[in-house]
Tab-separated table of N, CA, C and O in Angstrom:
chain	number	residue	atom	x	y	z
A	1	MET	N	-15.093	-0.977	-22.605
A	1	MET	CA	-15.191	-2.449	-23.081
A	1	MET	C	-15.322	-3.176	-21.868
A	1	MET	O	-14.921	-2.990	-20.747
A	2	LEU	N	-16.086	-4.308	-22.127
A	2	LEU	CA	-16.727	-5.064	-20.994
A	2	LEU	C	-15.414	-5.813	-20.198
A	2	LEU	O	-15.453	-5.926	-18.967
A	3	SER	N	-14.521	-6.169	-20.937
A	3	SER	CA	-13.322	-6.950	-20.289
A	3	SER	C	-12.766	-6.146	-19.197
A	3	SER	O	-12.238	-6.481	-18.204
A	4	LYS	N	-12.502	-4.663	-19.543
A	4	LYS	CA	-11.877	-3.871	-18.697
A	4	LYS	C	-12.629	-3.691	-17.428
A	4	LYS	O	-12.124	-3.564	-16.234
A	5	GLU	N	-13.991	-3.764	-17.470
A	5	GLU	CA	-14.956	-3.634	-16.376
A	5	GLU	C	-14.785	-4.807	-15.455
A	5	GLU	O	-14.697	-4.648	-14.161
A	6	TYR	N	-14.846	-5.947	-16.063
A	6	TYR	CA	-14.486	-7.160	-15.269
A	6	TYR	C	-13.146	-7.177	-14.616
A	6	TYR	O	-13.118	-7.550	-13.498
A	7	SER	N	-12.174	-6.755	-15.275
A	7	SER	CA	-10.770	-6.718	-14.711
A	7	SER	C	-10.763	-5.751	-13.639
A	7	SER	O	-10.116	-6.075	-12.528
A	8	SER	N	-11.320	-4.588	-13.625
A	8	SER	CA	-11.408	-3.550	-12.679
A	8	SER	C	-12.145	-4.145	-11.499
A	8	SER	O	-11.742	-3.921	-10.220
A	9	THR	N	-13.245	-4.794	-11.700
A	9	THR	CA	-14.048	-5.315	-10.527
A	9	THR	C	-13.230	-6.490	-9.783
A	9	THR	O	-13.199	-6.522	-8.640
A	10	ALA	N	-12.427	-7.321	-10.590
A	10	ALA	CA	-11.581	-8.253	-9.898
A	10	ALA	C	-10.539	-7.646	-9.170
A	10	ALA	O	-10.194	-8.181	-7.913
A	11	GLN	N	-9.831	-6.565	-9.555
A	11	GLN	CA	-8.863	-5.947	-8.835
A	11	GLN	C	-9.388	-5.305	-7.546
A	11	GLN	O	-8.726	-5.475	-6.550
A	12	THR	N	-10.588	-4.745	-7.568
A	12	THR	CA	-11.196	-4.274	-6.443
A	12	THR	C	-11.557	-5.263	-5.424
A	12	THR	O	-11.275	-5.121	-4.266
A	13	LEU	N	-12.110	-6.345	-5.872
A	13	LEU	CA	-12.247	-7.468	-5.023
A	13	LEU	C	-11.145	-8.071	-4.236
A	13	LEU	O	-11.226	-8.144	-3.059
A	14	ARG	N	-10.086	-8.174	-4.978
A	14	ARG	CA	-8.822	-8.506	-4.448
A	14	ARG	C	-8.250	-7.581	-3.308
A	14	ARG	O	-7.823	-8.054	-2.447
A	15	ARG	N	-8.351	-6.357	-3.628
A	15	ARG	CA	-8.010	-5.227	-2.738
A	15	ARG	C	-8.847	-5.338	-1.449
A	15	ARG	O	-8.277	-5.262	-0.378
A	16	VAL	N	-10.049	-5.433	-1.677
A	16	VAL	CA	-10.928	-5.443	-0.370
A	16	VAL	C	-10.599	-6.818	0.304
A	16	VAL	O	-10.685	-6.821	1.558
A	17	ALA	N	-10.478	-7.897	-0.285
A	17	ALA	CA	-10.140	-9.220	0.325
A	17	ALA	C	-8.938	-9.090	1.274
A	17	ALA	O	-8.846	-9.595	2.294
A	18	GLN	N	-7.827	-8.243	0.764
A	18	GLN	CA	-6.641	-8.293	1.538
A	18	GLN	C	-6.930	-7.402	2.748
A	18	GLN	O	-6.143	-7.470	3.794
A	19	SER	N	-7.870	-6.545	2.788
A	19	SER	CA	-8.183	-5.744	3.948
A	19	SER	C	-9.177	-6.433	5.069
A	19	SER	O	-9.343	-5.890	6.044
A	20	MET	N	-9.705	-7.557	4.619
A	20	MET	CA	-10.624	-8.305	5.486
A	20	MET	C	-10.080	-8.852	6.582
A	20	MET	O	-8.809	-9.407	6.626
A	21	SER	N	-10.592	-8.770	7.774
A	21	SER	CA	-10.124	-9.522	8.987
A	21	SER	C	-10.596	-10.845	9.185
A	21	SER	O	-9.912	-11.670	9.767
A	22	ASP	N	-11.670	-11.127	8.514
A	22	ASP	CA	-12.323	-12.429	8.404
A	22	ASP	C	-11.799	-13.226	7.308
A	22	ASP	O	-12.037	-13.027	6.107
A	23	PRO	N	-11.051	-14.404	7.667
A	23	PRO	CA	-10.436	-15.108	6.464
A	23	PRO	C	-11.445	-15.753	5.538
A	23	PRO	O	-11.184	-15.836	4.314
A	24	ALA	N	-12.598	-16.180	6.049
A	24	ALA	CA	-13.673	-16.784	5.250
A	24	ALA	C	-14.213	-15.862	4.312
A	24	ALA	O	-14.414	-16.151	3.084
A	25	ILE	N	-14.465	-14.647	4.701
A	25	ILE	CA	-15.044	-13.597	3.729
A	25	ILE	C	-13.910	-13.273	2.709
A	25	ILE	O	-14.148	-13.152	1.509
A	26	ALA	N	-12.600	-13.089	3.230
A	26	ALA	CA	-11.478	-12.908	2.307
A	26	ALA	C	-11.438	-13.940	1.282
A	26	ALA	O	-11.133	-13.627	-0.011
A	27	ASP	N	-11.564	-15.179	1.680
A	27	ASP	CA	-11.497	-16.343	0.710
A	27	ASP	C	-12.585	-16.249	-0.398
A	27	ASP	O	-12.448	-16.419	-1.569
A	28	ARG	N	-13.802	-15.859	0.088
A	28	ARG	CA	-14.943	-15.798	-0.903
A	28	ARG	C	-14.712	-14.781	-1.796
A	28	ARG	O	-15.180	-14.822	-3.100
A	29	LEU	N	-14.178	-13.621	-1.381
A	29	LEU	CA	-13.908	-12.439	-2.246
A	29	LEU	C	-12.785	-12.802	-3.191
A	29	LEU	O	-13.028	-12.482	-4.505
A	30	LYS	N	-11.861	-13.673	-2.831
A	30	LYS	CA	-10.770	-14.008	-3.733
A	30	LYS	C	-11.480	-14.936	-4.980
A	30	LYS	O	-10.964	-14.907	-6.100
A	31	VAL	N	-12.220	-15.816	-4.479
A	31	VAL	CA	-12.926	-16.680	-5.526
A	31	VAL	C	-13.851	-15.919	-6.432
A	31	VAL	O	-13.786	-16.125	-7.635
A	32	LEU	N	-14.533	-14.968	-5.895
A	32	LEU	CA	-15.331	-14.121	-6.792
A	32	LEU	C	-14.429	-13.280	-7.753
A	32	LEU	O	-14.745	-13.153	-8.889
A	33	ALA	N	-13.392	-12.802	-7.233
A	33	ALA	CA	-12.289	-12.261	-8.165
A	33	ALA	C	-11.826	-13.083	-9.306
A	33	ALA	O	-11.698	-12.475	-10.383
A	34	GLU	N	-11.529	-14.295	-8.983
A	34	GLU	CA	-11.158	-15.166	-9.947
A	34	GLU	C	-12.236	-15.365	-10.986
A	34	GLU	O	-11.885	-15.489	-12.241
A	35	SER	N	-13.498	-15.396	-10.523
A	35	SER	CA	-14.632	-15.511	-11.489
A	35	SER	C	-14.778	-14.339	-12.419
A	35	SER	O	-14.839	-14.491	-13.582
A	36	TYR	N	-14.435	-13.091	-11.935
A	36	TYR	CA	-14.447	-11.993	-12.784
A	36	TYR	C	-13.200	-11.844	-13.715
A	36	TYR	O	-13.299	-11.498	-14.742
A	37	GLU	N	-12.182	-12.492	-13.236
A	37	GLU	CA	-11.029	-12.540	-14.130
A	37	GLU	C	-11.279	-13.436	-15.324
A	37	GLU	O	-10.891	-13.233	-16.409
A	38	ARG	N	-11.919	-14.651	-15.151
A	38	ARG	CA	-12.386	-15.524	-16.211
A	38	ARG	C	-13.293	-14.775	-17.097
A	38	ARG	O	-13.168	-14.872	-18.382
A	39	ARG	N	-14.368	-14.046	-16.547
A	39	ARG	CA	-15.262	-13.300	-17.352
A	39	ARG	C	-14.441	-12.321	-18.241
A	39	ARG	O	-14.977	-12.049	-19.389
A	40	ALA	N	-13.500	-11.648	-17.680
A	40	ALA	CA	-12.729	-10.610	-18.474
A	40	ALA	C	-12.025	-11.362	-19.678
A	40	ALA	O	-12.041	-10.818	-20.781
A	41	GLU	N	-11.466	-12.564	-19.349
A	41	GLU	CA	-10.756	-13.353	-20.375
A	41	GLU	C	-11.830	-13.703	-21.680
A	41	GLU	O	-11.540	-13.486	-22.689
A	42	ILE	N	-12.939	-14.149	-21.173
A	42	ILE	CA	-13.935	-14.454	-22.116
A	42	ILE	C	-14.490	-13.320	-22.858
A	42	ILE	O	-14.671	-13.407	-24.163
A	43	ALA	N	-14.723	-12.269	-22.097
A	43	ALA	CA	-15.225	-11.035	-22.890
A	43	ALA	C	-14.260	-10.479	-23.902
A	43	ALA	O	-14.553	-9.743	-24.879
A	44	SER	N	-12.897	-10.805	-23.708
A	44	SER	CA	-11.883	-10.174	-24.473
A	44	SER	C	-11.657	-11.093	-25.773
A	44	SER	O	-11.001	-10.498	-26.767
A	45	LEU	N	-12.337	-12.262	-25.742
A	45	LEU	CA	-12.205	-13.098	-27.023
A	45	LEU	C	-13.002	-12.609	-28.134
A	45	LEU	O	-14.103	-12.060	-27.901
A	46	PRO	N	-12.791	-12.863	-29.328
A	46	PRO	CA	-13.457	-12.553	-30.391
A	46	PRO	C	-14.763	-13.426	-30.297
A	46	PRO	O	-14.830	-14.480	-29.733
A	47	ASP	N	-15.909	-12.742	-30.912
A	47	ASP	CA	-17.229	-13.365	-30.745
A	47	ASP	C	-17.193	-14.870	-31.223
A	47	ASP	O	-17.921	-15.736	-30.774
A	48	SER	N	-16.536	-15.236	-32.386
A	48	SER	CA	-16.412	-16.492	-32.826
A	48	SER	C	-15.961	-17.616	-31.869
A	48	SER	O	-16.072	-18.880	-32.168
A	49	THR	N	-15.075	-17.172	-31.006
A	49	THR	CA	-14.473	-18.244	-30.098
A	49	THR	C	-15.047	-18.216	-28.656
A	49	THR	O	-14.721	-18.879	-27.848
A	50	LYS	N	-16.137	-17.466	-28.553
A	50	LYS	CA	-16.767	-17.394	-27.177
A	50	LYS	C	-17.817	-18.536	-26.895
A	50	LYS	O	-18.171	-18.885	-25.799
A	51	SER	N	-18.116	-19.313	-27.884
A	51	SER	CA	-19.058	-20.284	-27.697
A	51	SER	C	-18.504	-21.589	-27.059
A	51	SER	O	-17.742	-21.896	-26.386
């Protein structure tokens, strides 16, 4: 299921962000993770509510 893939990617991005020594890169990865979490939420919705 696509939502699980997005969630997995978001978790990976958050884990990598925690290990970053550069705070600017860590912040960008966290924002990207949030984007993937939103995608996971949208992908889990029924087709009729995605519009």
